[in-house]
CSV table of C-alpha atoms in Angstrom, one decimal:
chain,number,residue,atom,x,y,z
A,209,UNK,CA,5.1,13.0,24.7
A,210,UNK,CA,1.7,14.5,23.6
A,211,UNK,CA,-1.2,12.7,25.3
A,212,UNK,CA,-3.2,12.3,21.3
A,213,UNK,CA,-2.3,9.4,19.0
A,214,UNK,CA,-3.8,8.1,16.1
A,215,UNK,CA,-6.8,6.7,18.2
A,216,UNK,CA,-7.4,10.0,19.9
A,217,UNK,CA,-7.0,10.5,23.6
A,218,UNK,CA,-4.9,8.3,25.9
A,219,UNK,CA,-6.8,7.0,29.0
A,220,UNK,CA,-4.9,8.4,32.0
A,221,UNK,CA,-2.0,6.9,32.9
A,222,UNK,CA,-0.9,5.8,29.7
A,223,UNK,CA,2.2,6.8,27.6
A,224,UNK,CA,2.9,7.9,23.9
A,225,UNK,CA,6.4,6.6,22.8
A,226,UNK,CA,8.6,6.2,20.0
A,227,UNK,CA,9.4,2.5,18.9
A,228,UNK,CA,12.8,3.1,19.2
A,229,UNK,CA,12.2,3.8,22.9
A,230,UNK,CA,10.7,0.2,23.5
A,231,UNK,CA,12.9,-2.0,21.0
A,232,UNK,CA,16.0,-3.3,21.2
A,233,UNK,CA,16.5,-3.7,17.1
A,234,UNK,CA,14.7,-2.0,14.2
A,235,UNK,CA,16.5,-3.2,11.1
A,236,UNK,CA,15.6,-4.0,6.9
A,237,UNK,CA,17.3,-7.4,6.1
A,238,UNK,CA,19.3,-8.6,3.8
A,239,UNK,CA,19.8,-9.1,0.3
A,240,UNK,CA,19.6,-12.4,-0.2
A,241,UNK,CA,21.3,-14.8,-3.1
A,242,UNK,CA,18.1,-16.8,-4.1
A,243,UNK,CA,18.2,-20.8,-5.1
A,244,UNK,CA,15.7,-23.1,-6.8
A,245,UNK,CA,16.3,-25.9,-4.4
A,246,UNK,CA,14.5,-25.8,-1.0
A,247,UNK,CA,17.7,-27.1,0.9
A,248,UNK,CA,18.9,-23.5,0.9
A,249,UNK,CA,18.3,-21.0,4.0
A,250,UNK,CA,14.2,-20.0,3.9
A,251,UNK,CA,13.8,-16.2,3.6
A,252,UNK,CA,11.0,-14.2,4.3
A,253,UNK,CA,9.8,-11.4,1.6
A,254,UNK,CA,6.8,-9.1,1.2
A,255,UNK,CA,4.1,-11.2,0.1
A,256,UNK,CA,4.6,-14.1,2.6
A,257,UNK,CA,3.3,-11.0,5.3
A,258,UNK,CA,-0.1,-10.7,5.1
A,259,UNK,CA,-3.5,-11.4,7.7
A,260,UNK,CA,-1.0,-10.3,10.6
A,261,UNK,CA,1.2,-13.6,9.8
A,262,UNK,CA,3.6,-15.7,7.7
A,263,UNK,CA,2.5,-17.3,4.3
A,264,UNK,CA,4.9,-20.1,3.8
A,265,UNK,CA,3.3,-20.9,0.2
A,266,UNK,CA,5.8,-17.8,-1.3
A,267,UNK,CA,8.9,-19.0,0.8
A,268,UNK,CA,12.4,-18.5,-1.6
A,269,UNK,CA,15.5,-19.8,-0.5
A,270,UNK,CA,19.1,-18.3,-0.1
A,271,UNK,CA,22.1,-19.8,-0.7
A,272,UNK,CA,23.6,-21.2,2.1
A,273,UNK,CA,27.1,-20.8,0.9
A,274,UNK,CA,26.4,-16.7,1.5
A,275,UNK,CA,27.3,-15.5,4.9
A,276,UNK,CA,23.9,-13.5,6.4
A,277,UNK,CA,24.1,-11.4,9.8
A,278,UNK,CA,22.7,-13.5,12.5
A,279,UNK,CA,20.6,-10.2,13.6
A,280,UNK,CA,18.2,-10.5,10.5
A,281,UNK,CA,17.0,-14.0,11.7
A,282,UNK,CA,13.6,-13.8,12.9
A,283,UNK,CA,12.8,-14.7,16.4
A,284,UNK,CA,9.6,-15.2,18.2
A,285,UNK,CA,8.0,-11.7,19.3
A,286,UNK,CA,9.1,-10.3,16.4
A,287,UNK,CA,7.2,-8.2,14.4
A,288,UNK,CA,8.0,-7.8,10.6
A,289,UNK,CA,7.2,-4.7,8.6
A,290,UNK,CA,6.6,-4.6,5.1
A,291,UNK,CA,9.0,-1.6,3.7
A,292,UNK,CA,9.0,-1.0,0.2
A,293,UNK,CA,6.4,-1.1,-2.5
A,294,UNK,CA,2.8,0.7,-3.1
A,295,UNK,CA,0.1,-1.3,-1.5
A,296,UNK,CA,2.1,-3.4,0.8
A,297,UNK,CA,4.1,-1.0,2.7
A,298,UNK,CA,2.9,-0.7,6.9
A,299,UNK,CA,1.7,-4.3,6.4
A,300,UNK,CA,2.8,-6.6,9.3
A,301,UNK,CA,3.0,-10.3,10.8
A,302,UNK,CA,4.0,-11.2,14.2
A,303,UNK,CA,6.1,-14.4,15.0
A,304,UNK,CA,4.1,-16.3,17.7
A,305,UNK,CA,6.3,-19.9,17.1
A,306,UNK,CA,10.1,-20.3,16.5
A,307,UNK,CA,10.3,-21.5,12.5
A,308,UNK,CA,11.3,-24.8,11.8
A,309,UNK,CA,14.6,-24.0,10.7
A,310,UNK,CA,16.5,-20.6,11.0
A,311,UNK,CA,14.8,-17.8,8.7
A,312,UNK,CA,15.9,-14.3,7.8
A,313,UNK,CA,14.0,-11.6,6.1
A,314,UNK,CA,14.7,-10.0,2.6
A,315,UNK,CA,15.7,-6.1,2.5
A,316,UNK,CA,12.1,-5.0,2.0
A,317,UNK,CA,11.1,-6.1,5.2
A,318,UNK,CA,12.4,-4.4,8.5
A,319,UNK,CA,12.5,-6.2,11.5
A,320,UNK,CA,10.9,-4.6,14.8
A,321,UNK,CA,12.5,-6.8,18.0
A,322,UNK,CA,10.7,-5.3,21.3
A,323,UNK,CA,12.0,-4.7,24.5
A,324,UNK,CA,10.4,-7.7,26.3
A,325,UNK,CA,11.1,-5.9,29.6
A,326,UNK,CA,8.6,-3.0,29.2
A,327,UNK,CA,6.8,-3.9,26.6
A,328,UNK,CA,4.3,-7.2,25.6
A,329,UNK,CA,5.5,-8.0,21.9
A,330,UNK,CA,1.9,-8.8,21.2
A,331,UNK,CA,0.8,-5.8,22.2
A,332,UNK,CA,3.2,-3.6,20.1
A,333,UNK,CA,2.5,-6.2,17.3
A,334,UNK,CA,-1.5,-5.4,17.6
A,335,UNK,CA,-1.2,-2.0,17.4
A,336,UNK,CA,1.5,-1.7,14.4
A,337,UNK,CA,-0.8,-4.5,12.6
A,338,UNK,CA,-3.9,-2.5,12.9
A,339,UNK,CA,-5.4,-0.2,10.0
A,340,UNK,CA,-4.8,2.8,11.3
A,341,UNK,CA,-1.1,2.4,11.9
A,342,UNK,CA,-0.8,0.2,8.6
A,343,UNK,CA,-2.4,3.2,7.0
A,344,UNK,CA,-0.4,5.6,8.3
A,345,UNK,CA,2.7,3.8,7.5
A,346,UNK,CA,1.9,3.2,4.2
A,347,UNK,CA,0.3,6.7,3.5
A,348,UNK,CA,2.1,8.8,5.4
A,349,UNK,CA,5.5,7.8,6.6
A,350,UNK,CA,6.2,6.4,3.7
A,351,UNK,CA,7.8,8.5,0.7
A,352,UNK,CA,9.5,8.1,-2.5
A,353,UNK,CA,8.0,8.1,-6.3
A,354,UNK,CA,5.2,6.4,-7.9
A,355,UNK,CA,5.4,2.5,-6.8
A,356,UNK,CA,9.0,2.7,-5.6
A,357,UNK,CA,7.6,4.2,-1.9
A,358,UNK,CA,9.6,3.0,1.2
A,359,UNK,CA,9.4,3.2,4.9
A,360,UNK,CA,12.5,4.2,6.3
A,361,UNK,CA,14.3,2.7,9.2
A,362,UNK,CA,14.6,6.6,11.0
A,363,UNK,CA,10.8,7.0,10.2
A,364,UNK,CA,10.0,3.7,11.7
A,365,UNK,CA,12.0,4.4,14.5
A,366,UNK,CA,10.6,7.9,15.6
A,367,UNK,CA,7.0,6.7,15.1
A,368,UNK,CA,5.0,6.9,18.5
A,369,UNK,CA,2.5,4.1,19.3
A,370,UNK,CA,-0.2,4.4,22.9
A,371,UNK,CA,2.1,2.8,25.8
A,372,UNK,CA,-0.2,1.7,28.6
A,373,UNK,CA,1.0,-0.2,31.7
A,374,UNK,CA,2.7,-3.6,31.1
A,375,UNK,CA,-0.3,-5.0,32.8
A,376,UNK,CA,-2.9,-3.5,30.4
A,377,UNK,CA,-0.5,-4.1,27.7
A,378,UNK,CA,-0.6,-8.5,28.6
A,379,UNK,CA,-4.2,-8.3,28.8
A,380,UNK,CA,-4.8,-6.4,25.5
A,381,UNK,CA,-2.2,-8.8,23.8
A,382,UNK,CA,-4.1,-12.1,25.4
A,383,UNK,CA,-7.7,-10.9,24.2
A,384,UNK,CA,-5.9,-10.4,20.8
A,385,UNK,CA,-3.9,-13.9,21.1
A,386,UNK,CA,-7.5,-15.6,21.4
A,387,UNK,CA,-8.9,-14.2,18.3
A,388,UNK,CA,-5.4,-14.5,16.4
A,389,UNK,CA,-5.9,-18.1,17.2
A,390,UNK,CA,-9.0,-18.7,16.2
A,391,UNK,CA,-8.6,-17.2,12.7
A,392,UNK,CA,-5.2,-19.4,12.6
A,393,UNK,CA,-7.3,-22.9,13.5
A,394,UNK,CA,-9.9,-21.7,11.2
A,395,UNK,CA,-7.5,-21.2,8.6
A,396,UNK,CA,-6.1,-24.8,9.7
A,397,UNK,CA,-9.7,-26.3,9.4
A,398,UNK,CA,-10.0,-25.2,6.0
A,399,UNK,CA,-6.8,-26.6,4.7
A,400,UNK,CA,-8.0,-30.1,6.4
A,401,UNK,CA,-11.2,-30.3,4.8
A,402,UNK,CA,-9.7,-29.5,1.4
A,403,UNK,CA,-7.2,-32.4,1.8
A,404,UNK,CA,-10.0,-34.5,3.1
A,405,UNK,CA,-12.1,-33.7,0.0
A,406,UNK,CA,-9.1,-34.2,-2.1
A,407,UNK,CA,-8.4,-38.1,-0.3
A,408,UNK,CA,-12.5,-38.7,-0.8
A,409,UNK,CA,-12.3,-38.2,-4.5
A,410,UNK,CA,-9.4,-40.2,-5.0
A,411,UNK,CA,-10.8,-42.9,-3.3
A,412,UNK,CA,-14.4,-42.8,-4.2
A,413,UNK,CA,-14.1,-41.8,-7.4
A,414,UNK,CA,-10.9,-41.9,-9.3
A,415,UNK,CA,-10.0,-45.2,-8.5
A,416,UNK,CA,-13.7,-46.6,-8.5
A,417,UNK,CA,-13.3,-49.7,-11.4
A,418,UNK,CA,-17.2,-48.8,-12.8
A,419,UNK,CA,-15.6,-45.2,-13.3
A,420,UNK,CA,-12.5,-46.8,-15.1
A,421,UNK,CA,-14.2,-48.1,-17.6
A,422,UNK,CA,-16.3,-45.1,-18.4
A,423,UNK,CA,-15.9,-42.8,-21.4
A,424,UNK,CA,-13.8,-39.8,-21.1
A,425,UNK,CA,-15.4,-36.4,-21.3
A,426,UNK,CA,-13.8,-32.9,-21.3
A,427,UNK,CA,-14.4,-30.9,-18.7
A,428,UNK,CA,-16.1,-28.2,-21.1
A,429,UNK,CA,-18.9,-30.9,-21.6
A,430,UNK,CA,-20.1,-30.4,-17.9
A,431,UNK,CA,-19.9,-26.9,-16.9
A,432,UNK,CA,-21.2,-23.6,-18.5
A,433,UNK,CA,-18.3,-22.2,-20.4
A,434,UNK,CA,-19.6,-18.8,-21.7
A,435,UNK,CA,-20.1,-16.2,-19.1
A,436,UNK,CA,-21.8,-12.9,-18.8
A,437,UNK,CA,-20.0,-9.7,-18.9
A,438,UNK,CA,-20.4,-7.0,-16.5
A,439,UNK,CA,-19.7,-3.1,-17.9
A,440,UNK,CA,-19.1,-1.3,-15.3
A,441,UNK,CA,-19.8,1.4,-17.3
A,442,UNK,CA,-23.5,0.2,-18.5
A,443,UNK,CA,-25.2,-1.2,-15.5
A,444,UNK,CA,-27.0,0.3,-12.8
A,445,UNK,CA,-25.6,-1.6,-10.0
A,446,UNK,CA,-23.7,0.5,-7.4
A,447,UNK,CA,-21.9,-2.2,-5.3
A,448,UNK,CA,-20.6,-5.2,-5.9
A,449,UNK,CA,-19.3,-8.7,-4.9
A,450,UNK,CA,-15.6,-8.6,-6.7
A,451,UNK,CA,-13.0,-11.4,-6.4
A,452,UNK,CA,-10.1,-10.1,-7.5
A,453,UNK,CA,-6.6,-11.5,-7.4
A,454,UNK,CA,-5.3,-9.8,-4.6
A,455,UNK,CA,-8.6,-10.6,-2.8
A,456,UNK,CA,-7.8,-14.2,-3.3
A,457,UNK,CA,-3.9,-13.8,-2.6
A,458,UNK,CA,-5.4,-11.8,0.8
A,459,UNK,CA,-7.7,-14.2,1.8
A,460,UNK,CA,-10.3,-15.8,-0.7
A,461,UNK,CA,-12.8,-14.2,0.5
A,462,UNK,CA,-14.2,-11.4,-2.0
A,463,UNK,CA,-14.4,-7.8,-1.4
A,464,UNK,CA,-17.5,-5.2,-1.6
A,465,UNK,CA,-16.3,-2.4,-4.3
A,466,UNK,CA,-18.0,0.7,-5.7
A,467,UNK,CA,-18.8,0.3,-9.0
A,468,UNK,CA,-17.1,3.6,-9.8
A,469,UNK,CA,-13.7,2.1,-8.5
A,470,UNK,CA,-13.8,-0.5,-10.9
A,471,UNK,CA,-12.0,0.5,-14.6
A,472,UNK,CA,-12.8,-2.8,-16.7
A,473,UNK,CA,-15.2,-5.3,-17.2
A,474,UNK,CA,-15.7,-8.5,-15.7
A,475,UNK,CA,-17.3,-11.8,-15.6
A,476,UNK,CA,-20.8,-12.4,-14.0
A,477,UNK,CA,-20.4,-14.9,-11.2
A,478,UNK,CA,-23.1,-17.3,-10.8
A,479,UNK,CA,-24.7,-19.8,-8.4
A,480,UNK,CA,-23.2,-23.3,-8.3
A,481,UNK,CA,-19.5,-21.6,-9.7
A,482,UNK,CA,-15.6,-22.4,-9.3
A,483,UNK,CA,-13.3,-19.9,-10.0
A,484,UNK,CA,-9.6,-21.2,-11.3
A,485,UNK,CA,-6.9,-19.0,-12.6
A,486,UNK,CA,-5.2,-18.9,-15.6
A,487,UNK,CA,-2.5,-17.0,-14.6
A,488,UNK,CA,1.1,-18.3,-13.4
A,489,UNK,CA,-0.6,-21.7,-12.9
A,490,UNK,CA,2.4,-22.9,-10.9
A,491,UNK,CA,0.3,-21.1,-7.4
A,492,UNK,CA,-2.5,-23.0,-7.4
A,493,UNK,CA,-6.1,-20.5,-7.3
A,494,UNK,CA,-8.6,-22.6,-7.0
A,495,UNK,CA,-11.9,-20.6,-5.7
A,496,UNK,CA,-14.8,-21.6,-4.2
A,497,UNK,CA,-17.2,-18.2,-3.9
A,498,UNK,CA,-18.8,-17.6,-1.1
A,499,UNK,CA,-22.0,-15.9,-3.3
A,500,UNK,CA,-24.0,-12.7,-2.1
A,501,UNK,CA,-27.4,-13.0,-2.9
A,502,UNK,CA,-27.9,-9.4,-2.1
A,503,UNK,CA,-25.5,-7.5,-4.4
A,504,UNK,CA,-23.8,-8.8,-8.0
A,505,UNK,CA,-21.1,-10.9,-8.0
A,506,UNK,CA,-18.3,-10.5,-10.4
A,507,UNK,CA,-14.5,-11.7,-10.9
A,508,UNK,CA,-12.1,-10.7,-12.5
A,509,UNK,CA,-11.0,-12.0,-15.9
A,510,UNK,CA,-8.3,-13.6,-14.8
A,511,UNK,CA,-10.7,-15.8,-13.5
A,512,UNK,CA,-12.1,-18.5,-15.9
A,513,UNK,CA,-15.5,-19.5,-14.3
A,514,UNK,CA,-16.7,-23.3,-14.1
A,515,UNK,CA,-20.2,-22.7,-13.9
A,516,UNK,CA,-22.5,-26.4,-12.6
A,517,UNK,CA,-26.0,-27.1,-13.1
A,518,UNK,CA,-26.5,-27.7,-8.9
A,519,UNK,CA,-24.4,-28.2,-5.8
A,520,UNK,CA,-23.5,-31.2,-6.8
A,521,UNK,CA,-21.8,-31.0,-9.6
A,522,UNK,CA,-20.1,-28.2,-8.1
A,523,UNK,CA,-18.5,-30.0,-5.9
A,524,UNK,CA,-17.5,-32.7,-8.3
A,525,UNK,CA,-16.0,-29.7,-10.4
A,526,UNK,CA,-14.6,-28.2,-7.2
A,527,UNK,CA,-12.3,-31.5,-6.8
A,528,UNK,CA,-11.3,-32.3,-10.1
A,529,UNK,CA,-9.2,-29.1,-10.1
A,530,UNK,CA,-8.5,-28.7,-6.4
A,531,UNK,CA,-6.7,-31.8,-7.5
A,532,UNK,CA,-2.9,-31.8,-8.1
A,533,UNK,CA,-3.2,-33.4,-11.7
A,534,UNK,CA,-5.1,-30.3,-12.8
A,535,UNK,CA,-2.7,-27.8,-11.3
A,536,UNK,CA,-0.4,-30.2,-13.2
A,537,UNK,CA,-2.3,-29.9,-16.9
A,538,UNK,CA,-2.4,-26.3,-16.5
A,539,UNK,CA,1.4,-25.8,-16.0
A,540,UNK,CA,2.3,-27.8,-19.4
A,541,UNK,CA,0.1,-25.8,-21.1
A,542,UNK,CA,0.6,-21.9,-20.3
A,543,UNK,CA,1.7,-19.6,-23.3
A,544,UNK,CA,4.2,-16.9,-21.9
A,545,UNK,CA,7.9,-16.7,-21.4
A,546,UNK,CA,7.9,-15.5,-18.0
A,547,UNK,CA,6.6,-16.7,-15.0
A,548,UNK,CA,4.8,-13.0,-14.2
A,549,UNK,CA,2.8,-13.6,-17.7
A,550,UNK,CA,2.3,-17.3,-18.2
A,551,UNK,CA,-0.9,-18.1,-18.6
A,552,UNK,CA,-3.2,-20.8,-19.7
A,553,UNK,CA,-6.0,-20.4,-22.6
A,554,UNK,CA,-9.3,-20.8,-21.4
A,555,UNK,CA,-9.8,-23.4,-24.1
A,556,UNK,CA,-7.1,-25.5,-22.9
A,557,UNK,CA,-8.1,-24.8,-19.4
A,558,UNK,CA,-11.9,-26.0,-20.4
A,559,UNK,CA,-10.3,-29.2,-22.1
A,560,UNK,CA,-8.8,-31.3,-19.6
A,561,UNK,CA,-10.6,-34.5,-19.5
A,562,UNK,CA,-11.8,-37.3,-17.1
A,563,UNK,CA,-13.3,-40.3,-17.0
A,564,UNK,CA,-17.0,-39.6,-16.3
A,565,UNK,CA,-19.8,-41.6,-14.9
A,566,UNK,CA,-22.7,-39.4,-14.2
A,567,UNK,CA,-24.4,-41.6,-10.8
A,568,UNK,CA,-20.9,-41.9,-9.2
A,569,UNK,CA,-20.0,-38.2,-10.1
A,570,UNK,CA,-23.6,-36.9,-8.5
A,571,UNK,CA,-23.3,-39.4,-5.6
A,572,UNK,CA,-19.8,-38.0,-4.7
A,573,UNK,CA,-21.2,-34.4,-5.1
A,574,UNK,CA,-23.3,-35.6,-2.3
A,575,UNK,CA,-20.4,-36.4,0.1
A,576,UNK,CA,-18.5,-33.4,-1.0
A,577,UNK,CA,-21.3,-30.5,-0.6
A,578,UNK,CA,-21.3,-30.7,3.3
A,579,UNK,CA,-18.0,-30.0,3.3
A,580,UNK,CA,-17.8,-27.2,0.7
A,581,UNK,CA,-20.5,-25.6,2.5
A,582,UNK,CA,-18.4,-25.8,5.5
A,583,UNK,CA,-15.3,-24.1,4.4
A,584,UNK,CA,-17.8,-20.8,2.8
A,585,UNK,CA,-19.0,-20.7,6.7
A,586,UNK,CA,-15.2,-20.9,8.1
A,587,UNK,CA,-14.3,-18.4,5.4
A,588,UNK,CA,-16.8,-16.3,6.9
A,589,UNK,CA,-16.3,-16.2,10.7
A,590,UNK,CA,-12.9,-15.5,9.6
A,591,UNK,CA,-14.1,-11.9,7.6
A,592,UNK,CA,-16.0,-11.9,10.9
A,593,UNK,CA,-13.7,-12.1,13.6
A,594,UNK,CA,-11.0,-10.0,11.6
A,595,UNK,CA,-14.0,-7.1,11.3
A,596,UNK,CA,-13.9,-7.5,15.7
A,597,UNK,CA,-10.1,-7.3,15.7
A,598,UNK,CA,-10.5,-4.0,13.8
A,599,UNK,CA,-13.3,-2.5,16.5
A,600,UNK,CA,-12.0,-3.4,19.5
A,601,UNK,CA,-8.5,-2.3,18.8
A,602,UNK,CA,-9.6,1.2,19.1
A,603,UNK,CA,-12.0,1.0,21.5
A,604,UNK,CA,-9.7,-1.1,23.9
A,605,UNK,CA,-6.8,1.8,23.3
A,606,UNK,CA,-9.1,5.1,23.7
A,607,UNK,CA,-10.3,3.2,27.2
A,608,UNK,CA,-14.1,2.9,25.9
A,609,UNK,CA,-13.9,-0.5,26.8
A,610,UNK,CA,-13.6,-1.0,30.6
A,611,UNK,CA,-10.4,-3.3,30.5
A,612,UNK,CA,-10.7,-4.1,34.7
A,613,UNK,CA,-14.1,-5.8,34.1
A,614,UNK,CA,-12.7,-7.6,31.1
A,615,UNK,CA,-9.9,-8.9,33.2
A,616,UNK,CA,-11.9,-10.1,35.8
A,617,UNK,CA,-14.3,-11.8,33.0
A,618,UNK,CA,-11.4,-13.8,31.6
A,619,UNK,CA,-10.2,-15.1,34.5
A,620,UNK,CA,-13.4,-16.5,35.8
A,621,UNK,CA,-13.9,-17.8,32.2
């Protein structure tokens, strides 16, 4: 094999190989026969893969009464490989835990099963999930018309990844395991505290008997409703802040943009904001922005903006519609006939109303802010450590880094 791969040269002693050399099963999945009810067989499909592991929010479920091969159940070390469709395809997720019952993937994901005996399944999973290879399978291997692109089994199979000795391969796959893990329990941390600020407003507020008796107040009457458009077109600015739907679906967390990539207007996002979707209300987008003050910040219009006076009555917006009985008012009010276009309008979104007592709302703004402010800094070491994972990848693989005093660090750690 040629000693170049797509992060330049090999460090001596190291291999290039095709997948199929080091796998023992490269396969799509199945077709399955989807159900509404979740006592059917969970299957994995495209947009459960995403930040190098499995979504569980988008699970479907198959029918249980149709036979699937037993070979398209996942199983841990497994890495699964987005396969069909523009802008997913070469995305990736490794299985680090058996699932909690027995899962098979769709037939736009291909499953890549290592070799366990010559090669570390983290390792392989690393390198496939990094941007270079995601790239290349997405931009490269990849063929077919306009949005209907796929990655081929036979492509996938023939494509050559760095092989170094099983050794280097454990160690590169444990450095990578530690800062997998960290995003995971950050990830974990967040989804605590927003249960925890859900459970403090129920108790504090919502079943407070002075806020019972209060008069009821729609939600219009306590936030800014009218936001500022930005033209990309008319304006001066050359980056921005942009928090998009598929930066949300990634990982709410917005994204920097060039102005010139952006075709239509948006809305201004301002200090003391919650972002909520009015689209498909049945997944629940409820955004709290983590605000540059150094560029302009703008959503999309998908978005509608809840815009407080202070932090807050932020927060106090922030749970009325992180709470379930929003998500709930929202979904018996969309317009729309099909779930892909149901929608809610942003006067109806802007109506829902509560009881409101202003000293108990500001007073559990108070409780609430720490915790709000903690979830934008967890949000953030996540975009940090992911930025890591996508230097040392390289570095680790062209031998830049020395991996021998790296070893010997970890183990006197």
């Amino acid at each position: 094999m040629e000693n170049k791969t797509l992060f330049g040269e090999l460090p001596l002693g190291w291999k290039h190989v095709a997948l199929s050399d080091i796998t023992t099963f490269i396969s799509r999945g199945r077709q399955p026969k989807y159900i509404a009810s979740v006592e059917g067989i969970p299957v994995i499909n495209q947009k459960m893969i995403r930040n190098f592991t499995i979504d569980y929010r988008y699970v479907k479920y198959n029918d249980a009464k149709k036979n699937i091969n037993k070979s398209v159940f996942i199983k841990i070390g497994d890495t699964l490989v987005n396969s069909t469709g523009v802008g997913t395809v070469g995305r990736s997720a490794y299985i680090s835990i058996d699932p909690m019952r027995p899962t098979f993937v769709d037939s736009h994901v291909t499953i890549v099963r290592p070799d366990t005996a010559i090669v570390d399944p983290k390792f392989m999973s690393v390198v496939l999930s990094s941007d270079v290879y995601s790239n290349y399978m997405g931009s490269t291997l990849a063929q077919g018309s306009t949005g209907q692109v796929e990655l081929s089994r036979q492509k996938l199979s023939k494509m050559c990844i760095p092989f170094p000795p099983l050794n280097t391969q454990r160690l590169i796959g444990t450095i990578f395991d530690l800062i997998d893990q960290k995003i995971k329990l950050n990830h974990q941390i967040n989804k605590n505290l927003l249960k925890l600020i859900n459970n403090i407003y129920l108790r504090e507020y919502f079943a407070n008997p002075q806020v019972a008796l209060a008069d009821h107040v729609a939600l219009s009457d306590l936030i800014q409703t009218k936001t500022k458009t930005f033209n990309p077109k008319k304006t001066s600015e050359t980056l921005v802040n942009h928090f998009s739907m598929p930066a949300f679906d990634e990982d709410q967390y917005p994204i920097i943009d060039k102005v010139t990539s952006i075709k239509s207007n948006k809305n201004i996002v301002e200090p003391f904001s919650v972002l909520v979707s009015k689209m498909n209300p049945q997944v629940k987008r409820v955004w709290l922005p983590n605000i540059s003050d150094k560029i302009l910040n703008v959503a999309s219009t998908e978005f509608l903006t809840f815009t407080a006076d202070s932090a807050e009555m932020q927060a106090f917006i922030f749970a009325i519609v992180n709470n379930k009985s929003y998500k709930q008012f929202l979904m018996s009010n969309t317009t729309g006939s099909t779930n892909s276009r149901q929608r809610v309008l942003p006067r109806v979104a802007y109506s829902f109303e509560i009881a409101f007592n202003r000293i108990k709302a500001e007073r559990l703004g108070e409780l609430l802010v720490p915790f709000l402010e903690k979830i934008k800094l967890t949000k953030s070491e996540i975009q940090r450590l992911k930025k890591l994972r996508a230097l040392l990848l390289p570095k680790l693989l062209s031998g830049s880094i020395n991996l021998s005093s790296m070893e010997e660090a970890m183990k006197n750690a």
